[in-house]
Amino acid sequence: MLPIAVDAMGGDRAPGEILAGAHQAAELGIP
């Protein structure tokens, strides 16, 4: 697994939606 950096600052739904998308991408194997 490759490490990733996520900018989860800002937005009305941050960081929850951003982290959910990162988890989904990791589960799908998208680097």
mmCIF file of N, CA and C in Angstrom:
data_model
loop_
_atom_site.group_PDB
_atom_site.id
_atom_site.type_symbol
_atom_site.label_atom_id
_atom_site.label_comp_id
_atom_site.label_asym_id
_atom_site.label_seq_id
_atom_site.Cartn_x
_atom_site.Cartn_y
_atom_site.Cartn_z
ATOM 1 N N MET A 1 0.845 -1.170 0.000
ATOM 2 C CA MET A 1 0.000 0.000 0.000
ATOM 3 C C MET A 1 0.892 1.236 0.000
ATOM 4 N N LEU A 2 0.529 2.191 -0.834
ATOM 5 C CA LEU A 2 1.261 3.448 -0.904
ATOM 6 C C LEU A 2 0.698 4.443 0.099
ATOM 7 N N PRO A 3 1.571 5.201 0.745
ATOM 8 C CA PRO A 3 1.064 6.264 1.622
ATOM 9 C C PRO A 3 0.467 7.384 0.767
ATOM 10 N N ILE A 4 -0.545 8.036 1.300
ATOM 11 C CA ILE A 4 -1.148 9.168 0.596
ATOM 12 C C ILE A 4 -1.244 10.357 1.539
ATOM 13 N N ALA A 5 -1.286 11.526 0.967
ATOM 14 C CA ALA A 5 -1.508 12.750 1.732
ATOM 15 C C ALA A 5 -2.879 13.284 1.348
ATOM 16 N N VAL A 6 -3.651 13.692 2.336
ATOM 17 C CA VAL A 6 -4.997 14.193 2.093
ATOM 18 C C VAL A 6 -5.126 15.575 2.711
ATOM 19 N N ASP A 7 -5.561 16.538 1.915
ATOM 20 C CA ASP A 7 -5.844 17.876 2.420
ATOM 21 C C ASP A 7 -7.304 17.884 2.853
ATOM 22 N N ALA A 8 -7.541 17.768 4.150
ATOM 23 C CA ALA A 8 -8.907 17.650 4.670
ATOM 24 C C ALA A 8 -9.393 18.931 5.346
ATOM 25 N N MET A 9 -8.764 20.037 5.046
ATOM 26 C CA MET A 9 -9.157 21.305 5.656
ATOM 27 C C MET A 9 -10.192 22.014 4.788
ATOM 28 N N GLY A 10 -11.075 22.718 5.442
ATOM 29 C CA GLY A 10 -12.044 23.538 4.726
ATOM 30 C C GLY A 10 -13.236 22.755 4.220
ATOM 31 N N GLY A 11 -14.178 23.476 3.696
ATOM 32 C CA GLY A 11 -15.388 22.851 3.167
ATOM 33 C C GLY A 11 -16.414 22.606 4.251
ATOM 34 N N ASP A 12 -17.658 22.526 3.854
ATOM 35 C CA ASP A 12 -18.747 22.343 4.807
ATOM 36 C C ASP A 12 -18.772 20.956 5.423
ATOM 37 N N ARG A 13 -18.267 19.973 4.710
ATOM 38 C CA ARG A 13 -18.349 18.592 5.189
ATOM 39 C C ARG A 13 -16.991 17.999 5.518
ATOM 40 N N ALA A 14 -15.969 18.828 5.561
ATOM 41 C CA ALA A 14 -14.626 18.347 5.878
ATOM 42 C C ALA A 14 -14.510 18.100 7.382
ATOM 43 N N PRO A 15 -13.698 17.172 7.812
ATOM 44 C CA PRO A 15 -12.925 16.262 6.965
ATOM 45 C C PRO A 15 -13.646 14.960 6.640
ATOM 46 N N GLY A 16 -14.847 14.767 7.159
ATOM 47 C CA GLY A 16 -15.539 13.485 7.020
ATOM 48 C C GLY A 16 -15.682 12.982 5.595
ATOM 49 N N GLU A 17 -16.213 13.816 4.694
ATOM 50 C CA GLU A 17 -16.432 13.382 3.310
ATOM 51 C C GLU A 17 -15.116 13.136 2.582
ATOM 52 N N ILE A 18 -14.119 13.962 2.866
ATOM 53 C CA ILE A 18 -12.824 13.810 2.203
ATOM 54 C C ILE A 18 -12.171 12.503 2.629
ATOM 55 N N LEU A 19 -12.204 12.213 3.915
ATOM 56 C CA LEU A 19 -11.622 10.965 4.401
ATOM 57 C C LEU A 19 -12.414 9.758 3.915
ATOM 58 N N ALA A 20 -13.724 9.876 3.820
ATOM 59 C CA ALA A 20 -14.535 8.774 3.301
ATOM 60 C C ALA A 20 -14.144 8.469 1.852
ATOM 61 N N GLY A 21 -13.918 9.496 1.068
ATOM 62 C CA GLY A 21 -13.480 9.296 -0.316
ATOM 63 C C GLY A 21 -12.110 8.660 -0.396
ATOM 64 N N ALA A 22 -11.207 9.048 0.489
ATOM 65 C CA ALA A 22 -9.869 8.452 0.517
ATOM 66 C C ALA A 22 -9.944 6.978 0.895
ATOM 67 N N HIS A 23 -10.795 6.647 1.859
ATOM 68 C CA HIS A 23 -10.971 5.243 2.254
ATOM 69 C C HIS A 23 -11.554 4.436 1.097
ATOM 70 N N GLN A 24 -12.536 5.007 0.406
ATOM 71 C CA GLN A 24 -13.161 4.313 -0.716
ATOM 72 C C GLN A 24 -12.144 4.074 -1.830
ATOM 73 N N ALA A 25 -11.328 5.061 -2.132
ATOM 74 C CA ALA A 25 -10.307 4.904 -3.166
ATOM 75 C C ALA A 25 -9.309 3.819 -2.773
ATOM 76 N N ALA A 26 -8.911 3.792 -1.505
ATOM 77 C CA ALA A 26 -7.969 2.774 -1.041
ATOM 78 C C ALA A 26 -8.573 1.379 -1.166
ATOM 79 N N GLU A 27 -9.843 1.237 -0.829
ATOM 80 C CA GLU A 27 -10.509 -0.060 -0.937
ATOM 81 C C GLU A 27 -10.601 -0.527 -2.388
ATOM 82 N N LEU A 28 -10.726 0.414 -3.312
ATOM 83 C CA LEU A 28 -10.807 0.080 -4.733
ATOM 84 C C LEU A 28 -9.431 -0.116 -5.365
ATOM 85 N N GLY A 29 -8.378 0.150 -4.596
ATOM 86 C CA GLY A 29 -7.022 -0.022 -5.107
ATOM 87 C C GLY A 29 -6.533 1.131 -5.956
ATOM 88 N N ILE A 30 -7.187 2.279 -5.845
ATOM 89 C CA ILE A 30 -6.772 3.459 -6.602
ATOM 90 C C ILE A 30 -5.662 4.158 -5.824
ATOM 91 N N PRO A 31 -4.482 4.265 -6.438
ATOM 92 C CA PRO A 31 -3.369 4.905 -5.699
ATOM 93 C C PRO A 31 -3.528 6.405 -5.578
#
